[in-house]
Short mmCIF file of C-alpha atoms in Angstrom, two decimals:
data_model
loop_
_atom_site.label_atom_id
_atom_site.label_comp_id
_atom_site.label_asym_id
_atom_site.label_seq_id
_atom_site.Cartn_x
_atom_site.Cartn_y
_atom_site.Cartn_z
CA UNK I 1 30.68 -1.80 43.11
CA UNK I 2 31.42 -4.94 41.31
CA UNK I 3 31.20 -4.73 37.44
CA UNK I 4 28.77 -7.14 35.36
CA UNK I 5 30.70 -8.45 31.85
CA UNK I 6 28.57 -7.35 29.00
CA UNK I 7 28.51 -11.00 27.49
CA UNK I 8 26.92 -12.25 30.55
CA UNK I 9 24.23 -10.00 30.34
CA UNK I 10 23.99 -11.16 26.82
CA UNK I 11 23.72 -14.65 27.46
CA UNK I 12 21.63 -14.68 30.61
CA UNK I 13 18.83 -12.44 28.38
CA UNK I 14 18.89 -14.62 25.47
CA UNK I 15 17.89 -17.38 28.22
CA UNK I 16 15.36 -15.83 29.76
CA UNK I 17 14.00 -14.73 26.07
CA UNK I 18 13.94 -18.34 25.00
CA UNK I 19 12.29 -19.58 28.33
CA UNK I 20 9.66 -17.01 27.56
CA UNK I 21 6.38 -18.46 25.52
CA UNK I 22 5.91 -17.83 21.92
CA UNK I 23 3.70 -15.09 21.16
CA UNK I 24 0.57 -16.49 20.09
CA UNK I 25 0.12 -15.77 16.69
CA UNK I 26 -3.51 -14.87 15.52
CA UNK I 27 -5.92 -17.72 13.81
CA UNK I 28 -5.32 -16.76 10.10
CA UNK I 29 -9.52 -15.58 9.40
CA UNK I 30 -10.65 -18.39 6.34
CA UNK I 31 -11.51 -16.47 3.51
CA UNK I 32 -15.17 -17.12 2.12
CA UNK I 33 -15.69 -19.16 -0.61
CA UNK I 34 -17.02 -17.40 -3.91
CA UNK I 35 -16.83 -19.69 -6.30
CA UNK I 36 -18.22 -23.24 -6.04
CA UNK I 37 -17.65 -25.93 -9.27
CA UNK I 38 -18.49 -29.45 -10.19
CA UNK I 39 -15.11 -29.56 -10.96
CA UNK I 40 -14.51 -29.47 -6.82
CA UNK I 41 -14.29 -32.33 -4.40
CA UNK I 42 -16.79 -29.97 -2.39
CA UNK I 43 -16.20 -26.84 -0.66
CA UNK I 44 -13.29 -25.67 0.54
CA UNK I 45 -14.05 -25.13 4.06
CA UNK I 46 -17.83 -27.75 4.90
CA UNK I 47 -19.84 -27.09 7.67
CA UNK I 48 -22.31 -29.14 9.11
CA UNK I 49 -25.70 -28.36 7.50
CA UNK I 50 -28.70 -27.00 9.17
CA UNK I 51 -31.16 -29.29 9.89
CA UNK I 52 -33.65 -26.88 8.28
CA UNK I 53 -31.57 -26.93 4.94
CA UNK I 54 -31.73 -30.78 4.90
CA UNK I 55 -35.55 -30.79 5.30
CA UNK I 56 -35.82 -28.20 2.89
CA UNK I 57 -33.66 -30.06 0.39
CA UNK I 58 -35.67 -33.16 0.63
CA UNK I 59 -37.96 -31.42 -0.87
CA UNK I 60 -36.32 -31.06 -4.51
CA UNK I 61 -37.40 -32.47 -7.21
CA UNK I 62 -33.99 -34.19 -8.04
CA UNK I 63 -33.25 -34.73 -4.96
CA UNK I 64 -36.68 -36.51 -4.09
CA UNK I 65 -36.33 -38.73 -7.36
CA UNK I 66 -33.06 -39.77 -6.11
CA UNK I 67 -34.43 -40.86 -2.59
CA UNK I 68 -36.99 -42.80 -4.26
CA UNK I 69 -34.55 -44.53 -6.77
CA UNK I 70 -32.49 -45.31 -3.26
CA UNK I 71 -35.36 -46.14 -1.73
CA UNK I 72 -34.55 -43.67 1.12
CA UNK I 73 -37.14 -41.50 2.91
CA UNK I 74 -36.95 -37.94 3.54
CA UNK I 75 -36.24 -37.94 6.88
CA UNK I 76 -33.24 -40.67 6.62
CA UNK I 77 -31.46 -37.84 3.59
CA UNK I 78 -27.92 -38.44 4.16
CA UNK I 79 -26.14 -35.84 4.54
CA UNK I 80 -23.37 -37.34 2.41
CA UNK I 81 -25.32 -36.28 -0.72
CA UNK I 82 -24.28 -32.56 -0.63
CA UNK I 83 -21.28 -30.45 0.80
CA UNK I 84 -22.23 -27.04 2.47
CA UNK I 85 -20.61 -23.57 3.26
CA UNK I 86 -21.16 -20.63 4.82
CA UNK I 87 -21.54 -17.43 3.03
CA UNK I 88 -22.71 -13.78 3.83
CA UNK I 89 -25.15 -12.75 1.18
CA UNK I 90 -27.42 -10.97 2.78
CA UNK I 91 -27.01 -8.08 4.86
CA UNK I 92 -23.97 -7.46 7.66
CA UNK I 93 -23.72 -10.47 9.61
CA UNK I 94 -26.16 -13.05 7.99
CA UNK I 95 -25.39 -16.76 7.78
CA UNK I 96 -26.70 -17.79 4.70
CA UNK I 97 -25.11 -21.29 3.29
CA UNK I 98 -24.22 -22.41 -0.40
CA UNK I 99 -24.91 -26.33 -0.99
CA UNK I 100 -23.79 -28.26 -3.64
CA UNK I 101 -24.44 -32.31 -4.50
CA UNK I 102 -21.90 -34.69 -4.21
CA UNK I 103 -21.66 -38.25 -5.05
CA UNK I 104 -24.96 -39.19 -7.14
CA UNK I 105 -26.48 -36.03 -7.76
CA UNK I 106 -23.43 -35.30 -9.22
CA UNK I 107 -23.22 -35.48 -13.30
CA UNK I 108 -21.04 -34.62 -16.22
CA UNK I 109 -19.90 -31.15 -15.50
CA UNK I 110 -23.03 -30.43 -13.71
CA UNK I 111 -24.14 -30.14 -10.69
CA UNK I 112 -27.20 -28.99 -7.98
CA UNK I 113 -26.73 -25.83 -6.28
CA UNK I 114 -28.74 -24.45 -3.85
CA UNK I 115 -28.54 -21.23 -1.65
CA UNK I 116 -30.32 -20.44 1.43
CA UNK I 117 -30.16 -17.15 2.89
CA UNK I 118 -31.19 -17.08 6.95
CA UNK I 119 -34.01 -14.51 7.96
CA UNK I 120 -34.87 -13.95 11.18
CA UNK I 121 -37.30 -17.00 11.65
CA UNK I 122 -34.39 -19.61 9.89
CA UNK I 123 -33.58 -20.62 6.79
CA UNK I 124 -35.29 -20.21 3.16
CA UNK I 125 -34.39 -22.13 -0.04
CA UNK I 126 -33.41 -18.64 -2.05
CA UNK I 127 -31.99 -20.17 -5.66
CA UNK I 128 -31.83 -24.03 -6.91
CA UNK I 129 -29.88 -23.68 -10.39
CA UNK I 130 -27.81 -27.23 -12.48
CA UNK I 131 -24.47 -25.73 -13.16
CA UNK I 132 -20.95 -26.73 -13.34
CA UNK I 133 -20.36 -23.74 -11.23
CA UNK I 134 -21.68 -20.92 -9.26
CA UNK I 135 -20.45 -17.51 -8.18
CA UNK I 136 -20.77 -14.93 -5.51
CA UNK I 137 -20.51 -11.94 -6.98
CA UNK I 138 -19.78 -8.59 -5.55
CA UNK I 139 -22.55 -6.89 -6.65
CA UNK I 140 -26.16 -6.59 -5.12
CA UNK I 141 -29.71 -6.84 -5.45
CA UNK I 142 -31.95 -5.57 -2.59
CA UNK I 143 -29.26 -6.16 -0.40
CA UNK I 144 -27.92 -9.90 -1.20
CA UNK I 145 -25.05 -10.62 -3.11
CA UNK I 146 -25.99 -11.16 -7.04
CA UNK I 147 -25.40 -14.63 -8.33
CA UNK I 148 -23.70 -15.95 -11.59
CA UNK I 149 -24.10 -20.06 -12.90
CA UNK I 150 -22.04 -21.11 -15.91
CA UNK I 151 -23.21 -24.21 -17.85
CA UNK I 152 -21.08 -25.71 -20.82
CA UNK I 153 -21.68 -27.95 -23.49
CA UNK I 154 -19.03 -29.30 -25.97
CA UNK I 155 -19.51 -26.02 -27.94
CA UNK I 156 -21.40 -23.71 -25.78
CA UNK I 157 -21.03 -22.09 -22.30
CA UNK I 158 -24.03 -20.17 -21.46
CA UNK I 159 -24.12 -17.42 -18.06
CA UNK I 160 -26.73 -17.10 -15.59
CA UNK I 161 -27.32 -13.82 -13.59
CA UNK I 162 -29.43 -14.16 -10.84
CA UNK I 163 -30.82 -10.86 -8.25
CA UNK I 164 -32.27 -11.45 -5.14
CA UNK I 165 -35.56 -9.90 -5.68
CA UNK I 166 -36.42 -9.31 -1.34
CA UNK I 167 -37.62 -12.97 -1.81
CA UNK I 168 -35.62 -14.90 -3.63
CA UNK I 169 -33.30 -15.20 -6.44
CA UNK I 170 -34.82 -14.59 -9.86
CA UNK I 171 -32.81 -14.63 -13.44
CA UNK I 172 -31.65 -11.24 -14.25
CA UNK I 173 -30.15 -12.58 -17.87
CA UNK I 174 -28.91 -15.16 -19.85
CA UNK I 175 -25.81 -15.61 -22.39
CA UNK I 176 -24.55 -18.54 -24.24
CA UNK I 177 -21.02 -17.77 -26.27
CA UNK I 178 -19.34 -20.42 -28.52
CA UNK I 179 -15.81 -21.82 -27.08
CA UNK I 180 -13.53 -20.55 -29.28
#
């Protein structure tokens, strides 16, 4: 029986392991975004937004003033005004989406925000708050994720608390602290 050298062996497997195909590696899962700020270029990761959103958010007051001042109808909204994401806020496996303005809804460290959580018959405007930001918290109401808006003025930065009351969201408390 004929012998096989060892560094043969060697080489011929470290062939055949680079000829083999890469182990796929898994798609990293995008974390959700909790904290949304007029300070942003948007959200981090934008989806598409629901058609049912967009009708609902021609709707608002400032938004509605601004299609006038445009002279844009409601049913030509561009979509280009806000930035969208998905978040989870209600119960296991809900799709609810955070909105925020962009371009001319946009002011001076504030901004719209709007969340809509989805039911089972679609989507429901569920909070509109003017912030420079908004937060998911970890907490919850009647099942949804609470809410927290921070607005600032040169001196003051004041803290919204919102709870989803099995409707909507309704302010649970308010705080303004001097900057220091």
């Amino acid at each position: 029986m004929r012998r096989v050298c060892p560094s043969i062996v060697f080489v011929v497997t470290l062939l055949v392991v680079a000829a083999l195909p890469a182990p796929s590696q898994p798609t990293p899962k995008l974390k959700e975004q909790r904290v949304f700020s007029a300070i942003d270029d948007g959200v981090n990761n934008p989806i598409a937004i629901p058609p049912r959103v967009l009708t609902l958010l021609a709707n608002d007051e400032v938004v509605g003033d601004l299609l006038a001042d445009q002279n844009v109808t409601p049913t030509n909204l561009p979509a280009s005004w806000f930035s969208a994401a998905q978040v989870h806020l209600g119960p296991k496996g809900s799709k609810d989406v955070i909105v925020m303005g962009e371009g001319l809804l946009r002011g001076a460290n504030i901004i719209p925000f709007w969340a809509f959580v989805h039911d089972g018959e679609g989507f429901r405007l569920a909070l509109t708050v003017r912030a420079l930001d908004l937060e998911v918290k970890r907490t919850r109401s009647r099942g949804y994720l609470d809410l927290e808006a921070n607005a600032a003025t040169a001196r003051t930065v004041t803290t919204f608390k919102f709870r989803f009351d099995g409707n909507e969201y309704k302010e649970s408390s308010e705080k303004t602290e001097d900057i220091k």
